[in-house]
GROMACS .gro file of C-alpha atoms in nm:
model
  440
    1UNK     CA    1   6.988  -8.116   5.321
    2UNK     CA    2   6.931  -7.770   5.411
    3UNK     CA    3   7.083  -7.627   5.160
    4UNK     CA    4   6.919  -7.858   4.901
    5UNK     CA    5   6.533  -7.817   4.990
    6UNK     CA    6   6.540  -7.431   5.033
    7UNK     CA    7   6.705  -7.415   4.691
    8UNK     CA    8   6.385  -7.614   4.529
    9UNK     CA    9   6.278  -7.319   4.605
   10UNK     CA   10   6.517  -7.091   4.381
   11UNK     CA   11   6.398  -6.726   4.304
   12UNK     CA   12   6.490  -6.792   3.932
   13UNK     CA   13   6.251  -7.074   3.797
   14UNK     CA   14   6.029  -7.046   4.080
   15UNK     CA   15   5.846  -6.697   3.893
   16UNK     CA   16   5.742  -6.871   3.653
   17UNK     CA   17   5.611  -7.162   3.720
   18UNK     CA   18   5.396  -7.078   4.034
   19UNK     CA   19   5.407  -6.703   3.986
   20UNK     CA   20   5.542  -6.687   4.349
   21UNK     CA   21   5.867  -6.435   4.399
   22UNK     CA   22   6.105  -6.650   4.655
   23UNK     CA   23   6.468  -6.572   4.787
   24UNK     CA   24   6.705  -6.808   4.905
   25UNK     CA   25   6.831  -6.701   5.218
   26UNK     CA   26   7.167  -6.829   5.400
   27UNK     CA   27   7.275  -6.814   5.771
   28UNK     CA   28   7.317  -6.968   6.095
   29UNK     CA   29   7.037  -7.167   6.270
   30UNK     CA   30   7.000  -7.296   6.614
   31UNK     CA   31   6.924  -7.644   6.516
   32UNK     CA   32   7.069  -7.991   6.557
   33UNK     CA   33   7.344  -7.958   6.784
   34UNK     CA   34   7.319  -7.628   6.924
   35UNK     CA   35   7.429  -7.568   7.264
   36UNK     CA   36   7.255  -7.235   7.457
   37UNK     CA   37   7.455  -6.954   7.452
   38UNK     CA   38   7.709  -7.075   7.197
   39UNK     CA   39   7.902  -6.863   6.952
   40UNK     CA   40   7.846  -6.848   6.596
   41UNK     CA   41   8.150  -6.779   6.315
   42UNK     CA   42   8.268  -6.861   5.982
   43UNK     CA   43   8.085  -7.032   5.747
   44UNK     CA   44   7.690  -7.028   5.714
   45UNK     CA   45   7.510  -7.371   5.861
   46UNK     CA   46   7.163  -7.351   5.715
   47UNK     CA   47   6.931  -7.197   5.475
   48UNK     CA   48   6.580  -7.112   5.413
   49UNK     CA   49   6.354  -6.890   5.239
   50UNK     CA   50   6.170  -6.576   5.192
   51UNK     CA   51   5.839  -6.577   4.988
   52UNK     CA   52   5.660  -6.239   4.831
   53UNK     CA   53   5.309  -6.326   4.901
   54UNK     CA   54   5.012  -6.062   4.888
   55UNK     CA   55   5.197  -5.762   4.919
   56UNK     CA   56   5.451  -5.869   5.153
   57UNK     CA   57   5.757  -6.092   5.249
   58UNK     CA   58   5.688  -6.389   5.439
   59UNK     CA   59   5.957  -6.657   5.613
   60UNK     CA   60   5.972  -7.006   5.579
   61UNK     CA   61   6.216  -7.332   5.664
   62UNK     CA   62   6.079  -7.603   5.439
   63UNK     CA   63   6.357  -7.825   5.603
   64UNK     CA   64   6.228  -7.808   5.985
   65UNK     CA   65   5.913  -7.745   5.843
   66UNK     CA   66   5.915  -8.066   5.712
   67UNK     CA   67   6.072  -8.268   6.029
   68UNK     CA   68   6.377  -8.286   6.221
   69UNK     CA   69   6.705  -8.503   6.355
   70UNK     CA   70   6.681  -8.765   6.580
   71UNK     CA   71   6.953  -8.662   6.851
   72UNK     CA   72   6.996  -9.036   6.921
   73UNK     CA   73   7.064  -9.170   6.587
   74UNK     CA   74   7.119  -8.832   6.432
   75UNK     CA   75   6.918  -8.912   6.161
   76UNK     CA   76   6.652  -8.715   5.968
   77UNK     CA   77   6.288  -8.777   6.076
   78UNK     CA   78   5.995  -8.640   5.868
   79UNK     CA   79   5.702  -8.485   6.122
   80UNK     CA   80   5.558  -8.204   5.958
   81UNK     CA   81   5.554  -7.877   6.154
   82UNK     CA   82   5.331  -7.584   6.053
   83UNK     CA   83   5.523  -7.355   6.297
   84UNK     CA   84   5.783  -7.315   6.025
   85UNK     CA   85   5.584  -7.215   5.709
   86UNK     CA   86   5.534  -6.829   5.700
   87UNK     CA   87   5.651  -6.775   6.093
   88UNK     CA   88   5.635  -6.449   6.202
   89UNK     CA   89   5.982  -6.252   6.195
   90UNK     CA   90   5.993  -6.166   6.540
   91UNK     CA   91   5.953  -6.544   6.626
   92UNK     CA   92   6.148  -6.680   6.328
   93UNK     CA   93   6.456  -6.468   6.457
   94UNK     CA   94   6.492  -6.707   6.767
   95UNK     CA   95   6.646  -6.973   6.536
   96UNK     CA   96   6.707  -6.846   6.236
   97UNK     CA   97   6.987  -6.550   6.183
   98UNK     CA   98   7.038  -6.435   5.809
   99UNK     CA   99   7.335  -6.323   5.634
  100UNK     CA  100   7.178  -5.989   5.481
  101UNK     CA  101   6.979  -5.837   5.795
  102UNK     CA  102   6.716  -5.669   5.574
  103UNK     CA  103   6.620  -6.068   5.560
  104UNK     CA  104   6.491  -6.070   5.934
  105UNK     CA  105   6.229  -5.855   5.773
  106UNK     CA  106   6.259  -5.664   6.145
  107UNK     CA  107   6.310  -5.303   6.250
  108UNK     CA  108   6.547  -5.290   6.369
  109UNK     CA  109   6.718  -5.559   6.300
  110UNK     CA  110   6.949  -5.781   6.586
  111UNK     CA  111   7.310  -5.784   6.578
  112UNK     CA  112   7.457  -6.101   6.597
  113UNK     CA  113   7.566  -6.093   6.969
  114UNK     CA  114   7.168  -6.055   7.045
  115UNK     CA  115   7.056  -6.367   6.869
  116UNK     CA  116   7.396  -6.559   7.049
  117UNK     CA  117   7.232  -6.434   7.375
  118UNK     CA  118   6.868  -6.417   7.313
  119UNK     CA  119   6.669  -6.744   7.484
  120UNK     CA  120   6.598  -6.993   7.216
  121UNK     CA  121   6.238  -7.057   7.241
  122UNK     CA  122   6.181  -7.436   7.034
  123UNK     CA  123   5.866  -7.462   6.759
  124UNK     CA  124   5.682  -7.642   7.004
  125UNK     CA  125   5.708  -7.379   7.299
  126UNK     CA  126   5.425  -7.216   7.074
  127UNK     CA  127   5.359  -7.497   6.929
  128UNK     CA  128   5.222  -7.591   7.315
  129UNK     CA  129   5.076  -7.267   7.425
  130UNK     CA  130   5.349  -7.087   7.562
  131UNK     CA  131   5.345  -6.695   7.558
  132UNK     CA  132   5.633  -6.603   7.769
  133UNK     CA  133   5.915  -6.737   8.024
  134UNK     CA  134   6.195  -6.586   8.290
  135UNK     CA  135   6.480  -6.562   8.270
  136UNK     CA  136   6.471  -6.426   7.903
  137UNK     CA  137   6.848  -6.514   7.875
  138UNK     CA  138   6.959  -6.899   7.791
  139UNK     CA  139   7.197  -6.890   8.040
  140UNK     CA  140   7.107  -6.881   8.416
  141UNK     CA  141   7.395  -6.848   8.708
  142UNK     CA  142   7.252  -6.995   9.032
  143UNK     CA  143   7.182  -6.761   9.355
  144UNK     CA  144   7.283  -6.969   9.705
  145UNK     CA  145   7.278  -7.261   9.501
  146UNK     CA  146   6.909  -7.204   9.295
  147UNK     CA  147   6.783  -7.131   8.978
  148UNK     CA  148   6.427  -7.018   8.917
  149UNK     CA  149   6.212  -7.074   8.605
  150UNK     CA  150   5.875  -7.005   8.537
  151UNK     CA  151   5.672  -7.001   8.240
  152UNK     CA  152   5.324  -6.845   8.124
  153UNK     CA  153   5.096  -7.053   7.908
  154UNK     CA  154   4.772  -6.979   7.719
  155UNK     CA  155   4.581  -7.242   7.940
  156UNK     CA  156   4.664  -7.496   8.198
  157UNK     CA  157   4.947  -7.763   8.075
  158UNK     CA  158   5.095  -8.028   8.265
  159UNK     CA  159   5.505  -7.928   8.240
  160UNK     CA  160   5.837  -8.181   8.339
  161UNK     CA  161   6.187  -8.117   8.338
  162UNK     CA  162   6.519  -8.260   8.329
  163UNK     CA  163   6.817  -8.149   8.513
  164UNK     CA  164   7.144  -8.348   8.330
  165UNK     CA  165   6.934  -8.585   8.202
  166UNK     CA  166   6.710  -8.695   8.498
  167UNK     CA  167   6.389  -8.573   8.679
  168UNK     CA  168   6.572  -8.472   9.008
  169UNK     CA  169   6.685  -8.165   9.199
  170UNK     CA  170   6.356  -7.924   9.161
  171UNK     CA  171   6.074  -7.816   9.300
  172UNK     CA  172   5.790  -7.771   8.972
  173UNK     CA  173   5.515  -7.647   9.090
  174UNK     CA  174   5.231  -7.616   8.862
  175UNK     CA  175   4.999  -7.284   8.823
  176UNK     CA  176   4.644  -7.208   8.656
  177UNK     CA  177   4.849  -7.057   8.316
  178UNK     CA  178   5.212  -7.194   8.358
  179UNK     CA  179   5.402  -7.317   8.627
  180UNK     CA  180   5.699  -7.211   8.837
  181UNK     CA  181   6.055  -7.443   8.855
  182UNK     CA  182   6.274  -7.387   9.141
  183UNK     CA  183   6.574  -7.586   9.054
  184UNK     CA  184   6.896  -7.662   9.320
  185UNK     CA  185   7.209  -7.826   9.152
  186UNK     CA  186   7.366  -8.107   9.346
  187UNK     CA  187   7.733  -8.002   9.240
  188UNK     CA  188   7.917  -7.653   9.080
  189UNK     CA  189   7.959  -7.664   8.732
  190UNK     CA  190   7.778  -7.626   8.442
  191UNK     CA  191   7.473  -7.808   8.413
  192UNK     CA  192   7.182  -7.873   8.138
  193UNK     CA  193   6.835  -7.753   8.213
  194UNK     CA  194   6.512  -7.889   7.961
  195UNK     CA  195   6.196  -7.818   8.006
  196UNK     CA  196   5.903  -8.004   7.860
  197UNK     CA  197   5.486  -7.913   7.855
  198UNK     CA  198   5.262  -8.135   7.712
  199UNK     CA  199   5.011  -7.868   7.582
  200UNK     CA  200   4.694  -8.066   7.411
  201UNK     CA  201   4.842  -8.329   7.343
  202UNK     CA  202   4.951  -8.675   7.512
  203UNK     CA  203   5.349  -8.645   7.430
  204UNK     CA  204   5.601  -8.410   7.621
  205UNK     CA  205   5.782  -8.190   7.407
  206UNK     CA  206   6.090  -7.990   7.461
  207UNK     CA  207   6.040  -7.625   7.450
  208UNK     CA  208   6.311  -7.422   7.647
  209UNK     CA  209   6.662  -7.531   7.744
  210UNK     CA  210   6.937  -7.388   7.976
  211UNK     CA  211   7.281  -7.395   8.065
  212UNK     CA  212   7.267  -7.333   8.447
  213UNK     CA  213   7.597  -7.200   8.581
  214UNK     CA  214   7.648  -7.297   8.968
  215UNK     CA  215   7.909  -7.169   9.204
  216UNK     CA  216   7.777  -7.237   9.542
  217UNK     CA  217   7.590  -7.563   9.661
  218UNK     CA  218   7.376  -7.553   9.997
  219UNK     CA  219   7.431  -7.879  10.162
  220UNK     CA  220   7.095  -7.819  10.324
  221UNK     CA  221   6.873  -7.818  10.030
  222UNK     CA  222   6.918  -8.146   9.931
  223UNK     CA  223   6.564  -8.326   9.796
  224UNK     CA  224   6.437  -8.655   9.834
  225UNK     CA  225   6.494  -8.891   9.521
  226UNK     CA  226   6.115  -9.018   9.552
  227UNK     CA  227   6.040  -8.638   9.514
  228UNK     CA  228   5.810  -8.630   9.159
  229UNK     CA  229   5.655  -8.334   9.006
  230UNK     CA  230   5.422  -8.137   9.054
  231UNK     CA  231   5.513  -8.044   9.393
  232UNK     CA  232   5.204  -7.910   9.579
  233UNK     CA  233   4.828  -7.904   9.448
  234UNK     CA  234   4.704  -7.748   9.113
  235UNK     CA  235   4.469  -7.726   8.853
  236UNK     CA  236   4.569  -8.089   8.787
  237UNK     CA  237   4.457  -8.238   9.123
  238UNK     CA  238   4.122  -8.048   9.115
  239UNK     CA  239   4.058  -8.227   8.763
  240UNK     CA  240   4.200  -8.554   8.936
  241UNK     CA  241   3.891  -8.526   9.237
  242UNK     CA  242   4.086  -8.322   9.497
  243UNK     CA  243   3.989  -8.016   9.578
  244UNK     CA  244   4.013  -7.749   9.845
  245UNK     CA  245   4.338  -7.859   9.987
  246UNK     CA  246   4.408  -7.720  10.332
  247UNK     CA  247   4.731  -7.638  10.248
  248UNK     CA  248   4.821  -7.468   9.938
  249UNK     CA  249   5.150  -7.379   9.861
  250UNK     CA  250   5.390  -7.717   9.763
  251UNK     CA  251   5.637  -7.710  10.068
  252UNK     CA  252   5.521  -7.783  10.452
  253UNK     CA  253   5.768  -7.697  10.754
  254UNK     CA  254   5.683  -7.841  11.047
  255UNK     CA  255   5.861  -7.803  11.390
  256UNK     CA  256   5.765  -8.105  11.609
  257UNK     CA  257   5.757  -8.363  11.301
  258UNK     CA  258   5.367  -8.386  11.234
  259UNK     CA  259   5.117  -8.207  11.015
  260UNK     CA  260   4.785  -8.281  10.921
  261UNK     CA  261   4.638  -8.199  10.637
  262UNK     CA  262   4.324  -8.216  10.449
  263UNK     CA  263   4.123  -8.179  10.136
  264UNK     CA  264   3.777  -8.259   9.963
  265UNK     CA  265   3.724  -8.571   9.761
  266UNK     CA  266   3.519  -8.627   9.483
  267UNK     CA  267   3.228  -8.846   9.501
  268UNK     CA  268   3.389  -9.234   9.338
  269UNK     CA  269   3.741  -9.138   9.431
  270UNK     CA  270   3.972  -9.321   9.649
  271UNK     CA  271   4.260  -9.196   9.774
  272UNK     CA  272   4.597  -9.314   9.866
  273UNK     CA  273   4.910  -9.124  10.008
  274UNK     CA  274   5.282  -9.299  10.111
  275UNK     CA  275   5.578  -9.133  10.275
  276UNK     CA  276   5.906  -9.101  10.114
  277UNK     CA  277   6.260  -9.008  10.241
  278UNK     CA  278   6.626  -9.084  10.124
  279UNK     CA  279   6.760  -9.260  10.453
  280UNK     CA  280   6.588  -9.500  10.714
  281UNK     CA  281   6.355  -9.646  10.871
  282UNK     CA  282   6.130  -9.584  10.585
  283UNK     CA  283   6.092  -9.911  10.407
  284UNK     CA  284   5.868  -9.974  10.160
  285UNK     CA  285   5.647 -10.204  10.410
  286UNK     CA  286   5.590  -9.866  10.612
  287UNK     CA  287   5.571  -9.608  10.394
  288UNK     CA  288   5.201  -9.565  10.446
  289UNK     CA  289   5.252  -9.657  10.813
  290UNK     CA  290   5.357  -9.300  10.905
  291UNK     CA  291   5.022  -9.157  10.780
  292UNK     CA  292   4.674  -9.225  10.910
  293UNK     CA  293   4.389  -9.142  10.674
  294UNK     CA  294   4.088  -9.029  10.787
  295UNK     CA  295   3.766  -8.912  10.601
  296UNK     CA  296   3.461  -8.703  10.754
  297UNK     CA  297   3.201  -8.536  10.570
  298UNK     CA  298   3.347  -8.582  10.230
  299UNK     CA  299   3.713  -8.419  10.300
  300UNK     CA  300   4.010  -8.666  10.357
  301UNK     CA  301   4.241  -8.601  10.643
  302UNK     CA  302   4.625  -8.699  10.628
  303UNK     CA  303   4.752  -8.750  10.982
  304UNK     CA  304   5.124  -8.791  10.892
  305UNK     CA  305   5.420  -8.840  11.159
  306UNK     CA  306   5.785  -8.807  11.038
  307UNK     CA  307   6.052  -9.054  11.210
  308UNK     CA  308   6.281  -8.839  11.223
  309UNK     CA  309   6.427  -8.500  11.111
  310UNK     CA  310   6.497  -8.441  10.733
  311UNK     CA  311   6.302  -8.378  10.424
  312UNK     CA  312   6.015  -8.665  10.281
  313UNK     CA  313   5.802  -8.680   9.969
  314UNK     CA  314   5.420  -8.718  10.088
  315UNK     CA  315   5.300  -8.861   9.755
  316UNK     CA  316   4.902  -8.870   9.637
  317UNK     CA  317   4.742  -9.098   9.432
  318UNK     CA  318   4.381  -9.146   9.348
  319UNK     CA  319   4.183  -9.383   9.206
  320UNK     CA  320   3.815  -9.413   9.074
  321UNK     CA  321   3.638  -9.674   9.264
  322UNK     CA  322   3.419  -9.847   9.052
  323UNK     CA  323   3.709  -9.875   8.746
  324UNK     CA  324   4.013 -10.133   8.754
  325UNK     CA  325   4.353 -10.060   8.738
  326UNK     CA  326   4.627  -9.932   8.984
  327UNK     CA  327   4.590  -9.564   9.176
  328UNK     CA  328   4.732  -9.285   8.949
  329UNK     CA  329   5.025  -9.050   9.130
  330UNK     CA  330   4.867  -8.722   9.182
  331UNK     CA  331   5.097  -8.480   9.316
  332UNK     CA  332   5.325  -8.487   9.606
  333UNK     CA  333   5.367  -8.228   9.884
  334UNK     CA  334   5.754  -8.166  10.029
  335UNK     CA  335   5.749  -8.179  10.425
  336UNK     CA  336   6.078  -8.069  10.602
  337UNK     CA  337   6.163  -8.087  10.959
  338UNK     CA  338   6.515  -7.944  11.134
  339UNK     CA  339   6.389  -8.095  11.455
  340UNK     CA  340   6.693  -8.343  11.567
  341UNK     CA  341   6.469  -8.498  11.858
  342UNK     CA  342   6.198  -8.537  11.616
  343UNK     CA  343   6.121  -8.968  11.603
  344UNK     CA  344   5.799  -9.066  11.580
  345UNK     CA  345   5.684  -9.407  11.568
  346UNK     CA  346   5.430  -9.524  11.314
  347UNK     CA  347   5.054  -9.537  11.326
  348UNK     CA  348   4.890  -9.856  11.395
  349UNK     CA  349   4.849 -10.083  11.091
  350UNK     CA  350   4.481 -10.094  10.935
  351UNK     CA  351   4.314 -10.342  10.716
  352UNK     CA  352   4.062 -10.327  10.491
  353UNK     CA  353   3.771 -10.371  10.703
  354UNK     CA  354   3.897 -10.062  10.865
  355UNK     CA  355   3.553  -9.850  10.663
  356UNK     CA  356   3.686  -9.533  10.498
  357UNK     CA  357   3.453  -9.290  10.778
  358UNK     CA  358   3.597  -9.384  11.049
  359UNK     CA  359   3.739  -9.277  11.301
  360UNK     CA  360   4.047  -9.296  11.547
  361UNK     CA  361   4.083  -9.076  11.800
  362UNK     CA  362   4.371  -9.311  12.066
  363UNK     CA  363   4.602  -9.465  12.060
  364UNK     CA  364   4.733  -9.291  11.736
  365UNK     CA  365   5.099  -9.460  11.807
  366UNK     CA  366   5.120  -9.794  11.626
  367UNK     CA  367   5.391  -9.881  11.895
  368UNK     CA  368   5.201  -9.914  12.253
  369UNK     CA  369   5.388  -9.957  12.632
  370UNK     CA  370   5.428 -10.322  12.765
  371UNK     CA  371   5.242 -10.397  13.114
  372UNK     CA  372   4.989 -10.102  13.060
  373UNK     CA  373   4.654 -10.030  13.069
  374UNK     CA  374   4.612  -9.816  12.709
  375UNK     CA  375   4.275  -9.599  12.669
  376UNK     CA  376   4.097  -9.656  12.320
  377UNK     CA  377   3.830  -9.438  12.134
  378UNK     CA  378   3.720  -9.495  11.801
  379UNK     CA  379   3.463  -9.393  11.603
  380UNK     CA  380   3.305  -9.685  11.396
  381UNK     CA  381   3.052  -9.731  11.103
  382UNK     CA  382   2.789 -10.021  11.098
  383UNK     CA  383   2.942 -10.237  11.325
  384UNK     CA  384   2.731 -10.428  11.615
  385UNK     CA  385   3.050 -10.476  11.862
  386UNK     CA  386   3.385 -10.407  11.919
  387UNK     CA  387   3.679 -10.544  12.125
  388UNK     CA  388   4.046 -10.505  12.180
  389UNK     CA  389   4.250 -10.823  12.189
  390UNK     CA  390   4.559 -10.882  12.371
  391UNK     CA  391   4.629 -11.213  12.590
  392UNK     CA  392   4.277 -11.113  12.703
  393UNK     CA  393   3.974 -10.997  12.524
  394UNK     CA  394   3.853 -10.625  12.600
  395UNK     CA  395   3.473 -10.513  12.507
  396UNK     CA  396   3.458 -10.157  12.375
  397UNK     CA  397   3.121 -10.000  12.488
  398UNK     CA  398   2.916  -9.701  12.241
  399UNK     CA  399   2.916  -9.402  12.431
  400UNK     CA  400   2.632  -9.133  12.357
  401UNK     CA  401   2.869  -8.929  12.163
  402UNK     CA  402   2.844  -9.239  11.888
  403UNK     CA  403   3.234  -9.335  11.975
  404UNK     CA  404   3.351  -9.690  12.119
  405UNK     CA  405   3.559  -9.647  12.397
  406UNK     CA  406   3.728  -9.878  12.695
  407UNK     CA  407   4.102 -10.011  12.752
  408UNK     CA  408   4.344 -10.287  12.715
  409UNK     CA  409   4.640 -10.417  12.921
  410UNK     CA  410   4.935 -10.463  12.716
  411UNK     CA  411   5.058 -10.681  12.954
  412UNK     CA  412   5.191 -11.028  12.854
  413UNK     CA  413   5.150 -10.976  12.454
  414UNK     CA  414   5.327 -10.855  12.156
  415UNK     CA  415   5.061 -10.779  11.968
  416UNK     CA  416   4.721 -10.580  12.035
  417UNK     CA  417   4.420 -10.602  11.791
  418UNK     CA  418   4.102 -10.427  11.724
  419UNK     CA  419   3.793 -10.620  11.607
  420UNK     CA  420   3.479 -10.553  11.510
  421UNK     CA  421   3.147 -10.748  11.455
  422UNK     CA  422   2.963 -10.593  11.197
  423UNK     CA  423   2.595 -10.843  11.197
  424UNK     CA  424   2.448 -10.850  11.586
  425UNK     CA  425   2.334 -11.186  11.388
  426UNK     CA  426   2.742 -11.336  11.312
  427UNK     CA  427   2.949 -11.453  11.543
  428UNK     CA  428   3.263 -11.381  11.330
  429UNK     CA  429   3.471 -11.065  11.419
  430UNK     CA  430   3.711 -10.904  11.169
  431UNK     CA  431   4.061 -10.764  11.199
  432UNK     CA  432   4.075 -10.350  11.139
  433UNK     CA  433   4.364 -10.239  11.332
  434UNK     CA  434   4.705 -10.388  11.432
  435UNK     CA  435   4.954 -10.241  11.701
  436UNK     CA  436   5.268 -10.392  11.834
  437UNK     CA  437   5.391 -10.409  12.214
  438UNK     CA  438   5.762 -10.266  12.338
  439UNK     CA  439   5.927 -10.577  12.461
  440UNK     CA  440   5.958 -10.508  12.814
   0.00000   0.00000   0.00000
């Protein structure tokens, strides 16, 4: 086909008809099918032209131009693609390698070996916005077991990638003009790198790939499978209502297996975060129970305990109140821990009466002592009274620093609850916080 449609455009009747000069030029392409950092020999794979227009010679590929191959069903689909009418040489010499050299319309001209080697940037990685990326060389060979990719845009983009086919393995971390893509193979070998940006519009495209060469895995590295991208805050979560995060870059360590962190929230937005790790006791019942959410003066505090040592996902989603619909992921920090004595239990379990100001300042362990007398403080919102139930019934009293405060004996129960009664006028309390009781 390539052949064919470039040679509708035949220097010989082409004069005079249109009065437009146009060569016919042969070579190899780096189209359907090719492979980064393959070889190219023999005969010629593709052809396209050159047009004399005011003055000058111009390149274009009427066949790509015009759409391309489904790699799935390897057949031709027509999407019409501007990049490849009158491209500029210096771009057009990514893909396209002539026969005669004078044809790359370049001084100098590459040798062969330098468009073999040269990264392959796709139509749509300036098709998207893309100016530049590192490494400028298609393939990459791994250093203790990583790979590093990052990429410059015109404006912010939202990027993905695929390592062999699936979203796993990296660490994409998105910046105000590009992003950065720390990549960790799970095995040695040879292994396929694609990166995709989404530019203006609502699709992902394809616009670099790599072959990533890997001698050397570090058994340490390994990420959670719950781990999505982006990795740490961005441009992207500021436009999504959260701003000022306390912690900025996309990885937290932490030495005694909690953190807390913190950010501003948009007026209307809700907020949600879960907990994510590859091995137990994280089930999906208690993936929120190892964070407690707090909120004062418009910022949103994440209390989060790990249960043991290892690396989790802490994903955020966010919603807008007053709309319908389920919370939309966000971006998701990376917490590790090497701690080995690290095993925290989980906070106590709330329920929706539990008002999005308040505040819990003890027990923060979901998980209380049997046959004990356990302290509580709490700060609470429009409530009249509040008590903590066990086999008996314990009144909290309002201290002059506006928090409810008393204690509870564990002692006989499984189960300790706090309730609240939020009209002086009711006599109904409500449920806002759960904990369970060691059996003795």
């Amino acid at each position: 086909m390539a052949a064919s449609r470039s040679d509708l455009s035949d220097p010989r009747p082409a004069p005079r008809i249109a009065g437009v000069q146009c060569m016919t030029v042969p070579g190899y392409s780096k189209g359907f099918g090719y492979q980064p950092g393959q070889s190219f020999s023999g005969e010629f794979d593709h052809a396209w032209n050159a047009v004399y227009l005011e003055g000058r010679w111009h390149l274009v590929d009427s066949t790509w131009g015009s759409g391309l191959v489904d790699s799935t069903t390897s057949k031709f689909t027509f999407l019409y693609n501007e990049f490849y009418f009158l491209t500029h040489p210096a771009l057009f010499i990514e893909d396209h390698f002539p026969d005669n050299k004078n044809w790359q319309l370049l001084k100098p001209p590459q040798s062969l070996r330098q468009f073999e080697n040269n990264m392959y940037h796709k139509s749509e990685f300036y098709n998207k916005g893309m100016l530049s990326a590192y490494p400028e060389t298609s393939t990459i060979k791994t250093v203790n077991g990583k790979a590093t990719v990052t990429i410059e845009s015109c404006a912010p983009t939202l990027f993905m990638f695929m390592l062999n086919g699936k979203q796993e393995h990296g660490l994409l971390n998105l910046r105000k003009n590009g992003m950065k893509l720390d990549v960790y193979p799970p095995t040695v070998g040879t292994h396929k790198l694609q990166i995709f940006a989404k530019g203006n519009s609502e699709i992902y495209s394809s616009v670099l790939e790599y072959t990533l060469k890997c001698h050397y895995t570090d058994m340490d590295v390994p990420l959670p499978a719950e781990l999505h991208q982006p990795v740490g805050p961005s441009w992207f979560s500021e436009q999504m209502g959260i701003v000022k995060p306390s912690h900025l870059e996309p990885v937290i360590y932490t030495s005694d297996g909690r953190c807390s962190i913190s950010f501003g929230v948009e007026e209307g937005i809700s907020v949600l975060a879960s907990l994510h790790g590859d091995d137990g006791p994280i089930t999906e019942e208690t993936q929120r129970r190892y964070i407690f959410q707090l909120h004062r003066e418009k910022r949103t505090e994440l209390k989060v305990q790990l249960p043991h040592a290892g690396k989790f996902a802490l994903k955020i989603f966010v919603k807008k109140r007053q709309e319908p619909g389920n919370y939309i992921f966000v971006f998701n920090y990376l917490l590790c821990c090497t701690n080995a004595k690290v095993n925290w239990p989980v906070f106590p379990e709330s329920f929706g009466n539990w008002g999005p100001d308040n505040e819990l300042l003890e027990p923060l362990s979901g998980v209380l002592p049997a046959n004990h007398n356990v302290p509580f403080k709490l700060k609470l919102h429009g409530v009249a009274k509040a008590l903590v139930k066990g086999q008996d019934t314990w009144p909290l009293t309002l201290n002059h620093e506006g928090y409810w405060e008393g204690s509870c004996s564990t002692a006989g129960c499984q189960e300790v609850y706090v309730m609240v009664l939020e009209n002086a006028n009711h006599n109904f309390y409500s449920y806002i916080l759960k904990y369970k009781v060691n059996a003795q």
